PDB file of C-alpha atoms in Angstrom:
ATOM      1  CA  UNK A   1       0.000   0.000   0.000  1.00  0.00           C
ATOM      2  CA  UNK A   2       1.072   3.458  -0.866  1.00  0.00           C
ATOM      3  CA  UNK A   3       2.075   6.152   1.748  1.00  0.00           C
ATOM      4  CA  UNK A   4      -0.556   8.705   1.239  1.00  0.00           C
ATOM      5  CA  UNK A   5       1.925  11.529   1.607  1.00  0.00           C
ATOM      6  CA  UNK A   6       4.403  10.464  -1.043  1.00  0.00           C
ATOM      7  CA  UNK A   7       1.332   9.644  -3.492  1.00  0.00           C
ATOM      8  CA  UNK A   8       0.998  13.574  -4.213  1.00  0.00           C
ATOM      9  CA  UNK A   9       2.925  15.615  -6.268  1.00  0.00           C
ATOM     10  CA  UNK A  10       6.374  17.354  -4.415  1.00  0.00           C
ATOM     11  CA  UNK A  11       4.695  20.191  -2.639  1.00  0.00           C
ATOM     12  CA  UNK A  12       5.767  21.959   0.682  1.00  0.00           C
ATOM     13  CA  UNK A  13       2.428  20.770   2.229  1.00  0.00           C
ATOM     14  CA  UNK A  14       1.925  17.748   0.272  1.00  0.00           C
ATOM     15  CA  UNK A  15       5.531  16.267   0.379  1.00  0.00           C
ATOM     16  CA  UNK A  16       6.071  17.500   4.208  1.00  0.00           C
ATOM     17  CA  UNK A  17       3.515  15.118   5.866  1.00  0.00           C
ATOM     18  CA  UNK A  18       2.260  16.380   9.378  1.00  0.00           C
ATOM     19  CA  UNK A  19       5.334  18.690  10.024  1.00  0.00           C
ATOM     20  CA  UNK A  20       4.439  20.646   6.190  1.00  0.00           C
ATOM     21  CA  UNK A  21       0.681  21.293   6.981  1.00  0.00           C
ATOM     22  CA  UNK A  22       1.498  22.677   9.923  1.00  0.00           C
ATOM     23  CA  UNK A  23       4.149  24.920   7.624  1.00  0.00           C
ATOM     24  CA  UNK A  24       1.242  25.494   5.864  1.00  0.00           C
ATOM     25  CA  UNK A  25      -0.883  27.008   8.434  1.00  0.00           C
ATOM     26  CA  UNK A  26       2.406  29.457   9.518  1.00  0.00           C
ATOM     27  CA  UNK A  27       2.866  30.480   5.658  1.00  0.00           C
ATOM     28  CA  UNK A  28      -1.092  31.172   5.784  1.00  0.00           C
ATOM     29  CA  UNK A  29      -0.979  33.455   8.939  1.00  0.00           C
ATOM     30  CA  UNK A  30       2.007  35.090   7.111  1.00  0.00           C
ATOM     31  CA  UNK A  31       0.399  35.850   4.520  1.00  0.00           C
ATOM     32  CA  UNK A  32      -2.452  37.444   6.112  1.00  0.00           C
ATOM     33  CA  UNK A  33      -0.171  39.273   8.251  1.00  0.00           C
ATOM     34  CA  UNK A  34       1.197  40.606   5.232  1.00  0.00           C
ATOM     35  CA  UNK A  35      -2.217  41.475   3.360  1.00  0.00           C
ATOM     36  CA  UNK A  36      -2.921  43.210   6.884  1.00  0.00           C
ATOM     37  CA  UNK A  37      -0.435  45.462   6.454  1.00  0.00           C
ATOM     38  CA  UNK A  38      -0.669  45.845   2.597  1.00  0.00           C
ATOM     39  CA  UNK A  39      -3.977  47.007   3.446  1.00  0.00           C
ATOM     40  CA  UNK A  40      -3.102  49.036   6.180  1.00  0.00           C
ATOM     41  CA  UNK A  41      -0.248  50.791   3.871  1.00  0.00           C
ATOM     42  CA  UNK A  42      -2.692  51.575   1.119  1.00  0.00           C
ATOM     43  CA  UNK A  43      -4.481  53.215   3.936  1.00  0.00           C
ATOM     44  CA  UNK A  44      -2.155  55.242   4.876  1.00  0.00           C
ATOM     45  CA  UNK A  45      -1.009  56.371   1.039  1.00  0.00           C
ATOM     46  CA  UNK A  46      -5.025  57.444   0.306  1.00  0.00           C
ATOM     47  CA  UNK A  47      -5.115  59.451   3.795  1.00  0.00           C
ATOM     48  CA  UNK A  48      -1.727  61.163   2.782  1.00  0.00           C
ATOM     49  CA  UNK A  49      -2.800  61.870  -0.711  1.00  0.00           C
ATOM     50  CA  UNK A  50      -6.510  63.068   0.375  1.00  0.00           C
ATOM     51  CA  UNK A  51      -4.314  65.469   2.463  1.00  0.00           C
ATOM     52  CA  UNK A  52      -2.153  66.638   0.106  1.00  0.00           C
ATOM     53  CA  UNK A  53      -5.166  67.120  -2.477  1.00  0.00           C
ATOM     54  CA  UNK A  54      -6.860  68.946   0.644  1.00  0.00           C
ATOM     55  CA  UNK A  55      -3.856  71.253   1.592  1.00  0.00           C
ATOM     56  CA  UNK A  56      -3.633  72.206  -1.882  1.00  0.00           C
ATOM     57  CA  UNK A  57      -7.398  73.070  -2.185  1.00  0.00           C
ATOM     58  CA  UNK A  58      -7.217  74.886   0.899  1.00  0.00           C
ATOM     59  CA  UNK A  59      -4.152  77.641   0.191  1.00  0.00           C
ATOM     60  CA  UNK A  60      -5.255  80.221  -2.290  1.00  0.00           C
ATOM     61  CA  UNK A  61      -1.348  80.595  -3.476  1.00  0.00           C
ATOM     62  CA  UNK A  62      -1.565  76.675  -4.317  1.00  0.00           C
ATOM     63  CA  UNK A  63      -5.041  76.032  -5.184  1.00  0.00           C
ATOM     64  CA  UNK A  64      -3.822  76.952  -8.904  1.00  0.00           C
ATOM     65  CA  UNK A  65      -1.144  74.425  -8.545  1.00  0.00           C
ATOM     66  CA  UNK A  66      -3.339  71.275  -8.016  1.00  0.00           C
ATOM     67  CA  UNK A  67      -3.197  70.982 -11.879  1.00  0.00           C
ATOM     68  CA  UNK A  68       0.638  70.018 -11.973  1.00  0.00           C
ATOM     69  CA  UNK A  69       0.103  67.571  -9.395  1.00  0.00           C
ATOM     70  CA  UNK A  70      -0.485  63.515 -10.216  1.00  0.00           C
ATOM     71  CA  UNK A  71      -0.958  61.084  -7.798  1.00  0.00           C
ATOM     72  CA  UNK A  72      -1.301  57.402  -8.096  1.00  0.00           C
ATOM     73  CA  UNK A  73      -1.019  54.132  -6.489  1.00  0.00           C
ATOM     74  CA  UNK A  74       1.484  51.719  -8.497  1.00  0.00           C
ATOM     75  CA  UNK A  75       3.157  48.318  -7.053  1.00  0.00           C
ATOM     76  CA  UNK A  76       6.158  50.231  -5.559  1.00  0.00           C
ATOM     77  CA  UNK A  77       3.776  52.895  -3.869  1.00  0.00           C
ATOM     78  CA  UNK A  78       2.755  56.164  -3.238  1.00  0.00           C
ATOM     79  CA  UNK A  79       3.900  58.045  -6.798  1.00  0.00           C
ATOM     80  CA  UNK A  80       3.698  62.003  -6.560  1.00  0.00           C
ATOM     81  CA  UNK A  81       4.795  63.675  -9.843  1.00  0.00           C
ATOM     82  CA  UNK A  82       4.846  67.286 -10.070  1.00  0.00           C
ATOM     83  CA  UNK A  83       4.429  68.066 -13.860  1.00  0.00           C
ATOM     84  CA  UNK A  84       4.574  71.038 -16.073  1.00  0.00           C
ATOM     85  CA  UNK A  85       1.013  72.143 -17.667  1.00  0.00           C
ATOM     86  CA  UNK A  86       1.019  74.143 -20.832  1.00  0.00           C
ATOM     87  CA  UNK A  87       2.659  77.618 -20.300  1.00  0.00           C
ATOM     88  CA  UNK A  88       3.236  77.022 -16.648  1.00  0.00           C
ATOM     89  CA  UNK A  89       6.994  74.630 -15.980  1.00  0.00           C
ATOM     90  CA  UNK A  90       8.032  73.820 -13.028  1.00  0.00           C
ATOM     91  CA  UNK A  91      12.134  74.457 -14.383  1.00  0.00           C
ATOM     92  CA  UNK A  92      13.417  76.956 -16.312  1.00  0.00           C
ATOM     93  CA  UNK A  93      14.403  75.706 -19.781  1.00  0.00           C
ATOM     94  CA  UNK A  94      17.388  74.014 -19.442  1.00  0.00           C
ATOM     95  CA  UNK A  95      17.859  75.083 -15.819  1.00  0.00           C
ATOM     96  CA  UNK A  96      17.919  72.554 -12.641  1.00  0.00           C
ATOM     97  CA  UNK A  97      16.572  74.518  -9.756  1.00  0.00           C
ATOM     98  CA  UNK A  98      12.957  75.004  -9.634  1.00  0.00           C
ATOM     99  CA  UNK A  99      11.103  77.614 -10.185  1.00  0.00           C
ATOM    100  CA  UNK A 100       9.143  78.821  -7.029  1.00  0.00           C
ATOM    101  CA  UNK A 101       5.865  77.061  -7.579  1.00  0.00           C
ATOM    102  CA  UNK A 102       7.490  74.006  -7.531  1.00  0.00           C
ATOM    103  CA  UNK A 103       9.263  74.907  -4.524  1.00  0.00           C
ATOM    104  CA  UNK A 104       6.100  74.968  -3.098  1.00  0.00           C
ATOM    105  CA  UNK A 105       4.761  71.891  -3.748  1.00  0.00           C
ATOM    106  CA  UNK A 106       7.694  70.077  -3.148  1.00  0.00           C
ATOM    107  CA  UNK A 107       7.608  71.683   0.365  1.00  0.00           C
ATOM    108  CA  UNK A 108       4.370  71.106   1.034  1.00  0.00           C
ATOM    109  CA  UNK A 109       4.996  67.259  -0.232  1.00  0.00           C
ATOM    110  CA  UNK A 110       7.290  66.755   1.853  1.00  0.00           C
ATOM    111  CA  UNK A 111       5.516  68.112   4.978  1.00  0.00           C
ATOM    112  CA  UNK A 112       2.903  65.580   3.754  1.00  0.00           C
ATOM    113  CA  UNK A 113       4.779  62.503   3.521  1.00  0.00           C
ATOM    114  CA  UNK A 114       6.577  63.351   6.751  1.00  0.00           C
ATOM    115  CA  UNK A 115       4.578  60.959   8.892  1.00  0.00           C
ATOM    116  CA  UNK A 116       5.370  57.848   6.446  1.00  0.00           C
ATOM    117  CA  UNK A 117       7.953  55.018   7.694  1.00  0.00           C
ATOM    118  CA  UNK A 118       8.673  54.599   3.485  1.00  0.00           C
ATOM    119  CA  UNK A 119      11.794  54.969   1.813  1.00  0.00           C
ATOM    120  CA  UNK A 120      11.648  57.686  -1.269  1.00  0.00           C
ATOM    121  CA  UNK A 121      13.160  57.754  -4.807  1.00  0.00           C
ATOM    122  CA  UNK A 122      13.084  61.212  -6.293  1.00  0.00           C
ATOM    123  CA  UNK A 123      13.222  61.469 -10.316  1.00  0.00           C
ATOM    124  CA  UNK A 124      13.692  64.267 -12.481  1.00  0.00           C
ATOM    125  CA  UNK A 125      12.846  64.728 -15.969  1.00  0.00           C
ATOM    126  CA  UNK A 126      13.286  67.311 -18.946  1.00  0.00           C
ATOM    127  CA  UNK A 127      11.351  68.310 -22.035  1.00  0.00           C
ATOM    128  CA  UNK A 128      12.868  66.396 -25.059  1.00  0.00           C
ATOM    129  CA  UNK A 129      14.748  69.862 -26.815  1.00  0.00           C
ATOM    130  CA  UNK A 130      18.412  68.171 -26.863  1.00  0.00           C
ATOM    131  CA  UNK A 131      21.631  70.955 -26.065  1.00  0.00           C
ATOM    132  CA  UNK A 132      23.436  71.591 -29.176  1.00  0.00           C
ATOM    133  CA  UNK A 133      25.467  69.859 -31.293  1.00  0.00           C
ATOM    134  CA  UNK A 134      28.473  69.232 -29.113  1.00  0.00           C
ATOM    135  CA  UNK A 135      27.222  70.022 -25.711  1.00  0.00           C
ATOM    136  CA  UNK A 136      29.019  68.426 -22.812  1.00  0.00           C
ATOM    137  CA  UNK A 137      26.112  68.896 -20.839  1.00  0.00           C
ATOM    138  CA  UNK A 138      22.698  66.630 -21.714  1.00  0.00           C
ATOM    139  CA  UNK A 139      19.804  66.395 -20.856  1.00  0.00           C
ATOM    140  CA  UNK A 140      20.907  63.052 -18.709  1.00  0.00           C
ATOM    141  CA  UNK A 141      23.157  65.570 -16.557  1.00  0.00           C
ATOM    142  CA  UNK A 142      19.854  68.087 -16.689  1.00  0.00           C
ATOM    143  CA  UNK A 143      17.460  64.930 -14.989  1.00  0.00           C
ATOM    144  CA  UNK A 144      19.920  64.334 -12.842  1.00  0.00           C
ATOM    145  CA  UNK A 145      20.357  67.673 -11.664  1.00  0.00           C
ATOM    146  CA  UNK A 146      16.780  68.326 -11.115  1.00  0.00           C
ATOM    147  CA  UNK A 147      16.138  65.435  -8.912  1.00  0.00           C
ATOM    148  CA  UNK A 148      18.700  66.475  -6.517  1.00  0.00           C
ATOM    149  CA  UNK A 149      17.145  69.727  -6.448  1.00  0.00           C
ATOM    150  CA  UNK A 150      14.162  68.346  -5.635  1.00  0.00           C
ATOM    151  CA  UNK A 151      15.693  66.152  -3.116  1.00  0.00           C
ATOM    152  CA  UNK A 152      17.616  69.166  -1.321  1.00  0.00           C
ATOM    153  CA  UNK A 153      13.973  70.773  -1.169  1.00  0.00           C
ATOM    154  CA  UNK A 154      12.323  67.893   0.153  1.00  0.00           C
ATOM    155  CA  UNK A 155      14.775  68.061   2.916  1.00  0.00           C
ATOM    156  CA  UNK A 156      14.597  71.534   3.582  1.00  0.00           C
ATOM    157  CA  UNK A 157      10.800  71.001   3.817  1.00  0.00           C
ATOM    158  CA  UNK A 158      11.851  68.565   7.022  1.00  0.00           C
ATOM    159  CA  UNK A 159      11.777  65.384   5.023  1.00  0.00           C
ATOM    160  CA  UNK A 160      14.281  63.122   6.851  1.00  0.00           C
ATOM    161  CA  UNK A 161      17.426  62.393   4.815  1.00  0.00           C
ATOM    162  CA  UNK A 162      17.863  58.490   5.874  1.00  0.00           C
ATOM    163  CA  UNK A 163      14.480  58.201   3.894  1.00  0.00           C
ATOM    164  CA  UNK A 164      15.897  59.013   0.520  1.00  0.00           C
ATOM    165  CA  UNK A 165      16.660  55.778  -0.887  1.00  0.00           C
ATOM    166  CA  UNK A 166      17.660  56.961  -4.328  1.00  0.00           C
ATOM    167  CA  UNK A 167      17.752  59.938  -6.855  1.00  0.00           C
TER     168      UNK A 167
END
């Protein structure tokens, strides 16, 4: 007759006997541990956006700004992008330090986001208008540029620095 155990494909619970079922019932509580506290982050990242949307609504100086501001859940987070609209950048062409409506917002993001135990990546970006023929200076060095500006305002703002994880 057949062990019953080894008559089932090589699974942790299956091939594991007594001892992998109850390895089974530890990965399960895991698990739900960690959908807890998925859920409980996603929380947290709709309360911090609802305030950000919020503090924005309620300032008259950066009601108008709302409009450059995205914000979205993805699989690595919280994603804040502050944008240029038409006729209103955030940069000056070709320029790294931001212009003082994005100063602003990156401020005020970075009051926001205080209160959250997650590590940040800041990005920058440019408009697609290459530097001459020549130029020693790109618009790699320009992206790069910005989002250390950004990240030098987010820590003026009070962000703390061990929470950068990149730029």
């Amino acid at each position: 007759q057949q062990d019953p155990v080894s008559s089932h494909p090589a699974t942790p619970s299956s091939a594991l006997g007594r001892e992998g079922a109850e390895s089974d019932v530890a990965a399960d509580s895991k698990s739900a541990e960690e959908g807890i506290a998925e859920k409980a982050e996603e929380k947290s990242f709709r309360e911090t956006a609802d305030a950000l949307k919020q503090a924005l609504q309620t300032s008259p100086e950066l009601k108008e700004l709302a409009q450059h501001l995205l914000i979205d859940m993805t699989p690595e987070g919280l994603r804040i992008q502050i944008v240029d609209q038409e006729g209103k950048p955030m940069f000056e062409l070709g320029k790294a330090t931001p212009l003082p409506q994005a100063r602003e917002l990156m401020l005020l993001i970075a009051k926001t986001v205080a209160d959250l135990p997650n590590r940040i990546s800041v990005r920058g970006h440019t408009d697609s208008r290459p530097y001459g023929a020549g130029a020693t200076y790109t618009n790699w060095e320009l992206s790069s540029d910005r989002a250390n500006a950004s990240r030098r305002v987010l820590l003026e703002g009070g962000l703390d620095i061990d929470r950068i994880e990149n730029v």
